Amino acid sequence: MDALMLDGNAVAGLLQEVFTVEMTTAIGTCGGCGATDAVGAVHVYRGAGFVLRCPHCDTALMKVVAAEGRVWMDCSGLRTLEVSV
Amino acid sequence: MPPIISRGFKGRRRDDAPPDRVPPGQYVTNDFPVLSAGPTPHTPLDQWDFAIVGEVDELHRWTWEELRALPSESVTVDIHCVTKWSKLDTAWEGVSIDTLLDGIETSAEYAVAFCDGGYTTNLPLEDLTGGKAWVSFGYGGEPLEPEHGGPARLLVPHLYFWKSAKWVRGLRLTTADEPGFWEQNGYHLYGDPWREQRYWGD
């Protein structure tokens, strides 16, 4: 395990702000290897922004950048996101 | 008797630091924070190379030994991370990009640095030349630690430090400015700390 690695709970608050529902139990499907995992269980790295990575193949599932009053989300590595509403 | 509890170093505000060396919105730190967009790669040196590809006459490639045999430079520069820390007088050793591009013909005006782990960042070629950028493999007199981008990282100190790509493996020269890993998702295409070009629209 990488010493710098966090898990999806590190971005729980930020994602809830955007989606307005609890997101750590949402299920994501990796666009790289097809594995499904709860958002809370994916790997998270903190660079200039947050990077959520597949715990099986390291594909970047989401990039999340939060600035003053704006959030950018690149979900191009995520095939599907199943959210309970 | 000195105080037992130290408040520790929390970073100096700009008015305590040399004002001409700390860009707006930045705080000086003595630490070297580690930020990373992914797991730290550990590419063995015998499998490492540095390549210049894209808008070039032919592929140019250096093995680790070949890169280390090139003339290297020691530079002491200030670095500025977009997450608001700046670190003054950092001492690096590396090969100038001018040295690598010497004799290479290209019509490109831009470059995309590419890295182990898939990270990319885009820069105008003129920001990589003229003694402004290096492929760096030494820091503080020691080999560059993997967590800071070793065996080698790009060093472009006049731009925000996300442009100084860790674990760099090459440059792809391009005719258009192609946004990299962070530039595609909110971060500024150019990233001049003195103009506070942090995000899209800055």
CSV table of C-alpha atoms in Angstrom, one decimal:
chain,number,residue,atom,x,y,z
A,1,MET,CA,0.0,0.0,0.0
A,2,ASP,CA,1.2,3.5,-0.8
A,3,ALA,CA,1.9,5.6,2.2
A,4,LEU,CA,0.1,8.6,0.6
A,5,MET,CA,-3.1,6.7,-0.2
A,6,LEU,CA,-6.4,7.6,1.4
A,7,ASP,CA,-9.8,5.9,0.8
A,8,GLY,CA,-13.1,7.3,-0.6
A,9,ASN,CA,-14.2,8.5,2.8
A,10,ALA,CA,-11.6,11.3,2.4
A,11,VAL,CA,-13.9,12.9,-0.2
A,12,ALA,CA,-17.2,12.0,1.3
A,13,GLY,CA,-18.1,15.5,2.4
A,14,LEU,CA,-17.1,17.0,-1.0
A,15,LEU,CA,-19.1,14.5,-3.0
A,16,GLN,CA,-22.1,14.9,-0.7
A,17,GLU,CA,-22.0,18.7,-1.3
A,18,VAL,CA,-22.2,18.1,-5.1
A,19,PHE,CA,-24.6,15.1,-5.2
A,20,THR,CA,-26.6,16.1,-2.1
A,21,VAL,CA,-26.8,12.5,-1.0
A,22,GLU,CA,-24.5,10.2,1.0
A,23,MET,CA,-22.0,9.0,-1.6
A,24,THR,CA,-19.6,6.6,0.1
A,25,THR,CA,-22.2,3.8,-0.4
A,26,ALA,CA,-22.7,4.6,-4.1
A,27,ILE,CA,-21.3,1.9,-6.3
A,28,GLY,CA,-18.9,2.7,-9.1
A,29,THR,CA,-18.0,0.5,-12.0
A,30,CYS,CA,-14.4,1.0,-13.3
A,31,GLY,CA,-14.1,1.9,-17.0
A,32,GLY,CA,-10.8,0.1,-17.1
A,33,CYS,CA,-11.3,-3.3,-15.6
A,34,GLY,CA,-15.1,-3.4,-14.9
A,35,ALA,CA,-14.7,-4.0,-11.1
A,36,THR,CA,-17.5,-2.6,-8.9
A,37,ASP,CA,-16.7,-1.0,-5.6
A,38,ALA,CA,-18.4,1.3,-3.1
A,39,VAL,CA,-17.0,4.9,-3.4
A,40,GLY,CA,-15.9,4.6,0.2
A,41,ALA,CA,-13.6,1.7,-0.7
A,42,VAL,CA,-11.8,3.2,-3.7
A,43,HIS,CA,-8.3,4.5,-3.4
A,44,VAL,CA,-7.9,8.3,-3.1
A,45,TYR,CA,-4.7,10.3,-3.8
A,46,ARG,CA,-4.3,14.0,-3.1
A,47,GLY,CA,-2.3,15.9,-5.6
A,48,ALA,CA,-3.3,19.4,-6.9
A,49,GLY,CA,-6.8,17.9,-6.6
A,50,PHE,CA,-8.3,14.5,-5.5
A,51,VAL,CA,-7.9,11.4,-7.7
A,52,LEU,CA,-10.2,8.5,-7.0
A,53,ARG,CA,-8.5,5.3,-8.4
A,54,CYS,CA,-9.8,1.7,-8.9
A,55,PRO,CA,-8.4,-0.4,-6.1
A,56,HIS,CA,-7.9,-3.3,-8.6
A,57,CYS,CA,-6.3,-1.7,-11.6
A,58,ASP,CA,-5.4,1.9,-10.5
A,59,THR,CA,-7.5,3.5,-13.3
A,60,ALA,CA,-8.3,7.1,-12.5
A,61,LEU,CA,-12.1,6.8,-11.9
A,62,MET,CA,-12.7,10.5,-11.0
A,63,LYS,CA,-10.7,13.6,-10.7
A,64,VAL,CA,-12.2,16.2,-8.3
A,65,VAL,CA,-10.9,19.8,-8.0
A,66,ALA,CA,-12.5,22.2,-5.6
A,67,ALA,CA,-11.7,25.9,-5.8
A,68,GLU,CA,-13.4,28.9,-4.3
A,69,GLY,CA,-17.0,28.3,-5.2
A,70,ARG,CA,-16.4,25.8,-8.0
A,71,VAL,CA,-16.0,22.1,-8.3
A,72,TRP,CA,-14.7,20.3,-11.4
A,73,MET,CA,-15.3,16.5,-11.7
A,74,ASP,CA,-13.8,14.4,-14.5
A,75,CYS,CA,-15.6,11.0,-14.4
A,76,SER,CA,-14.2,9.7,-17.7
A,77,GLY,CA,-12.7,6.6,-16.0
A,78,LEU,CA,-16.0,5.6,-14.4
A,79,ARG,CA,-18.3,3.5,-16.5
A,80,THR,CA,-21.3,3.7,-14.2
A,81,LEU,CA,-22.2,5.3,-10.8
A,82,GLU,CA,-25.1,3.7,-9.0
A,83,VAL,CA,-26.6,6.1,-6.4
A,84,SER,CA,-29.4,5.5,-3.9
A,85,VAL,CA,-31.8,8.3,-3.9
B,1,MET,CA,15.0,27.3,30.5
B,2,PRO,CA,13.5,27.1,27.0
B,3,PRO,CA,9.8,26.5,26.6
B,4,ILE,CA,9.0,22.8,26.5
B,5,ILE,CA,6.1,23.1,24.1
B,6,SER,CA,7.0,24.5,20.7
B,7,ARG,CA,4.3,25.8,18.4
B,8,GLY,CA,6.4,24.5,15.5
B,9,PHE,CA,6.9,26.0,12.1
B,10,LYS,CA,3.5,26.7,10.5
B,11,GLY,CA,4.7,28.7,7.5
B,12,ARG,CA,5.5,32.3,7.1
B,13,ARG,CA,3.0,34.8,5.7
B,14,ARG,CA,4.2,36.8,2.8
B,15,ASP,CA,5.0,39.9,4.8
B,16,ASP,CA,7.7,38.0,6.7
B,17,ALA,CA,9.3,36.6,3.6
B,18,PRO,CA,11.2,38.4,0.8
B,19,PRO,CA,8.2,39.9,-1.0
B,20,ASP,CA,9.9,39.7,-4.4
B,21,ARG,CA,10.3,36.0,-4.1
B,22,VAL,CA,6.8,34.9,-2.8
B,23,PRO,CA,4.0,35.1,-5.4
B,24,PRO,CA,0.5,36.4,-4.3
B,25,GLY,CA,-1.5,34.0,-2.1
B,26,GLN,CA,1.5,31.8,-1.3
B,27,TYR,CA,3.0,30.9,2.1
B,28,VAL,CA,6.6,29.9,2.7
B,29,THR,CA,7.3,26.5,4.2
B,30,ASN,CA,10.5,24.8,5.2
B,31,ASP,CA,8.9,21.4,4.7
B,32,PHE,CA,8.7,19.6,1.4
B,33,PRO,CA,5.0,18.5,1.2
B,34,VAL,CA,4.3,15.4,-0.9
B,35,LEU,CA,1.4,15.6,-3.2
B,36,SER,CA,0.7,12.8,-5.6
B,37,ALA,CA,-2.0,12.0,-8.2
B,38,GLY,CA,-1.4,8.3,-7.8
B,39,PRO,CA,0.7,5.5,-6.4
B,40,THR,CA,4.5,6.0,-6.4
B,41,PRO,CA,5.9,4.0,-9.4
B,42,HIS,CA,9.2,2.1,-8.9
B,43,THR,CA,10.6,1.6,-12.4
B,44,PRO,CA,14.0,-0.1,-12.3
B,45,LEU,CA,16.7,2.1,-13.8
B,46,ASP,CA,17.6,-0.6,-16.3
B,47,GLN,CA,14.1,-0.3,-17.7
B,48,TRP,CA,13.9,3.5,-17.5
B,49,ASP,CA,14.4,5.8,-20.4
B,50,PHE,CA,13.6,9.4,-21.4
B,51,ALA,CA,12.1,10.0,-24.9
B,52,ILE,CA,11.3,13.0,-27.0
B,53,VAL,CA,8.5,12.0,-29.4
B,54,GLY,CA,5.7,13.7,-31.5
B,55,GLU,CA,6.6,16.5,-33.9
B,56,VAL,CA,10.2,15.5,-34.3
B,57,ASP,CA,12.2,14.1,-37.2
B,58,GLU,CA,12.8,10.9,-35.4
B,59,LEU,CA,12.5,9.3,-31.9
B,60,HIS,CA,15.1,10.5,-29.5
B,61,ARG,CA,15.7,8.3,-26.5
B,62,TRP,CA,18.2,8.2,-23.6
B,63,THR,CA,18.7,5.3,-21.2
B,64,TRP,CA,19.4,6.2,-17.6
B,65,GLU,CA,23.1,5.8,-18.2
B,66,GLU,CA,23.0,8.0,-21.3
B,67,LEU,CA,21.0,10.7,-19.5
B,68,ARG,CA,23.5,10.7,-16.6
B,69,ALA,CA,26.4,10.9,-19.0
B,70,LEU,CA,25.1,14.2,-20.4
B,71,PRO,CA,26.4,17.5,-18.9
B,72,SER,CA,24.3,18.3,-15.8
B,73,GLU,CA,23.7,21.5,-13.9
B,74,SER,CA,23.2,22.4,-10.3
B,75,VAL,CA,20.4,25.0,-9.8
B,76,THR,CA,19.0,26.7,-6.7
B,77,VAL,CA,15.5,27.9,-7.3
B,78,ASP,CA,12.2,28.8,-5.5
B,79,ILE,CA,9.2,26.5,-6.1
B,80,HIS,CA,5.5,27.4,-5.8
B,81,CYS,CA,2.8,24.8,-5.4
B,82,VAL,CA,-0.8,25.7,-6.4
B,83,THR,CA,-1.9,24.4,-3.0
B,84,LYS,CA,-0.3,27.6,-1.7
B,85,TRP,CA,3.0,26.6,-0.3
B,86,SER,CA,6.3,28.0,-1.6
B,87,LYS,CA,9.7,26.7,-0.8
B,88,LEU,CA,12.7,28.9,-1.2
B,89,ASP,CA,16.3,28.1,-2.3
B,90,THR,CA,15.7,24.4,-3.3
B,91,ALA,CA,18.8,22.8,-4.7
B,92,TRP,CA,18.5,20.5,-7.7
B,93,GLU,CA,20.7,18.7,-10.1
B,94,GLY,CA,19.6,17.8,-13.6
B,95,VAL,CA,20.0,18.0,-17.3
B,96,SER,CA,18.8,21.1,-19.0
B,97,ILE,CA,16.0,20.5,-21.5
B,98,ASP,CA,18.1,22.7,-23.9
B,99,THR,CA,20.7,20.0,-23.8
B,100,LEU,CA,18.1,17.3,-24.7
B,101,LEU,CA,16.6,19.4,-27.5
B,102,ASP,CA,20.0,20.3,-28.9
B,103,GLY,CA,20.0,19.3,-32.6
B,104,ILE,CA,16.4,18.2,-32.7
B,105,GLU,CA,14.3,19.8,-35.4
B,106,THR,CA,10.7,20.5,-34.7
B,107,SER,CA,7.9,22.7,-35.8
B,108,ALA,CA,6.2,22.2,-32.4
B,109,GLU,CA,5.4,25.1,-30.1
B,110,TYR,CA,4.1,23.1,-27.2
B,111,ALA,CA,5.0,19.9,-25.3
B,112,VAL,CA,3.1,17.4,-23.2
B,113,ALA,CA,5.3,15.8,-20.5
B,114,PHE,CA,4.4,12.1,-19.9
B,115,CYS,CA,5.2,10.0,-16.8
B,116,ASP,CA,5.1,6.6,-15.2
B,117,GLY,CA,1.6,6.2,-13.8
B,118,GLY,CA,0.0,8.1,-16.6
B,119,TYR,CA,0.3,11.7,-15.4
B,120,THR,CA,0.6,14.4,-18.1
B,121,THR,CA,1.1,18.1,-18.1
B,122,ASN,CA,1.3,20.6,-21.0
B,123,LEU,CA,3.7,23.5,-21.5
B,124,PRO,CA,4.7,25.9,-24.2
B,125,LEU,CA,8.1,24.8,-25.6
B,126,GLU,CA,9.5,28.2,-24.9
B,127,ASP,CA,8.9,27.6,-21.2
B,128,LEU,CA,11.0,24.5,-21.4
B,129,THR,CA,14.0,26.1,-23.2
B,130,GLY,CA,16.3,29.0,-22.6
B,131,GLY,CA,17.7,27.6,-19.3
B,132,LYS,CA,14.2,27.5,-17.6
B,133,ALA,CA,13.6,23.7,-17.3
B,134,TRP,CA,15.5,20.5,-16.4
B,135,VAL,CA,15.0,16.8,-16.1
B,136,SER,CA,16.1,16.6,-12.4
B,137,PHE,CA,17.4,13.5,-10.7
B,138,GLY,CA,19.1,15.1,-7.6
B,139,TYR,CA,17.7,17.1,-4.7
B,140,GLY,CA,19.7,18.6,-1.8
B,141,GLY,CA,22.8,16.7,-2.9
B,142,GLU,CA,21.1,13.3,-2.8
B,143,PRO,CA,19.4,11.2,-5.5
B,144,LEU,CA,15.8,12.4,-5.9
B,145,GLU,CA,13.5,10.4,-3.6
B,146,PRO,CA,10.7,8.4,-5.3
B,147,GLU,CA,8.0,10.3,-3.3
B,148,HIS,CA,9.3,13.5,-4.8
B,149,GLY,CA,9.4,12.1,-8.3
B,150,GLY,CA,12.6,10.1,-8.4
B,151,PRO,CA,14.3,8.7,-10.3
B,152,ALA,CA,13.7,11.9,-12.3
B,153,ARG,CA,11.1,14.6,-12.5
B,154,LEU,CA,10.6,17.7,-14.7
B,155,LEU,CA,11.7,20.9,-13.0
B,156,VAL,CA,10.0,24.1,-14.3
B,157,PRO,CA,10.3,26.4,-11.3
B,158,HIS,CA,8.8,29.5,-12.9
B,159,LEU,CA,5.4,27.8,-13.2
B,160,TYR,CA,3.2,26.2,-10.5
B,161,PHE,CA,4.8,23.0,-9.4
B,162,TRP,CA,2.1,20.7,-10.9
B,163,LYS,CA,3.9,21.5,-14.2
B,164,SER,CA,7.1,19.9,-12.7
B,165,ALA,CA,5.9,16.4,-13.4
B,166,LYS,CA,7.1,13.7,-11.1
B,167,TRP,CA,8.4,10.4,-12.6
B,168,VAL,CA,8.7,12.0,-16.0
B,169,ARG,CA,9.6,9.7,-18.9
B,170,GLY,CA,9.5,12.0,-21.8
B,171,LEU,CA,8.1,14.9,-23.8
B,172,ARG,CA,5.7,14.7,-26.7
B,173,LEU,CA,6.1,17.8,-28.9
B,174,THR,CA,2.9,19.1,-30.3
B,175,THR,CA,1.7,21.9,-32.6
B,176,ALA,CA,-1.4,22.6,-30.4
B,177,ASP,CA,-1.6,23.2,-26.6
B,178,GLU,CA,-3.1,19.9,-25.3
B,179,PRO,CA,-4.4,20.1,-21.7
B,180,GLY,CA,-2.8,17.6,-19.4
B,181,PHE,CA,-4.1,15.6,-16.4
B,182,TRP,CA,-5.0,18.6,-14.2
B,183,GLU,CA,-5.4,21.1,-17.0
B,184,GLN,CA,-8.4,19.1,-18.3
B,185,ASN,CA,-10.2,19.4,-15.0
B,186,GLY,CA,-10.1,22.9,-13.7
B,187,TYR,CA,-6.5,23.9,-13.4
B,188,HIS,CA,-5.1,26.7,-15.6
B,189,LEU,CA,-3.6,25.9,-19.0
B,190,TYR,CA,-0.4,27.8,-18.3
B,191,GLY,CA,0.0,28.3,-14.5
B,192,ASP,CA,2.0,31.4,-13.8
B,193,PRO,CA,2.2,31.8,-10.0
B,194,TRP,CA,3.0,35.6,-10.3
B,195,ARG,CA,-0.3,36.1,-12.1
B,196,GLU,CA,-2.1,33.6,-9.8
B,197,GLN,CA,-3.2,31.4,-12.7
B,198,ARG,CA,-4.5,28.6,-10.6
B,199,TYR,CA,-7.9,27.6,-12.2
B,200,TRP,CA,-9.8,27.9,-15.4
B,201,GLY,CA,-10.6,31.6,-16.0
B,202,ASP,CA,-7.9,33.0,-13.8
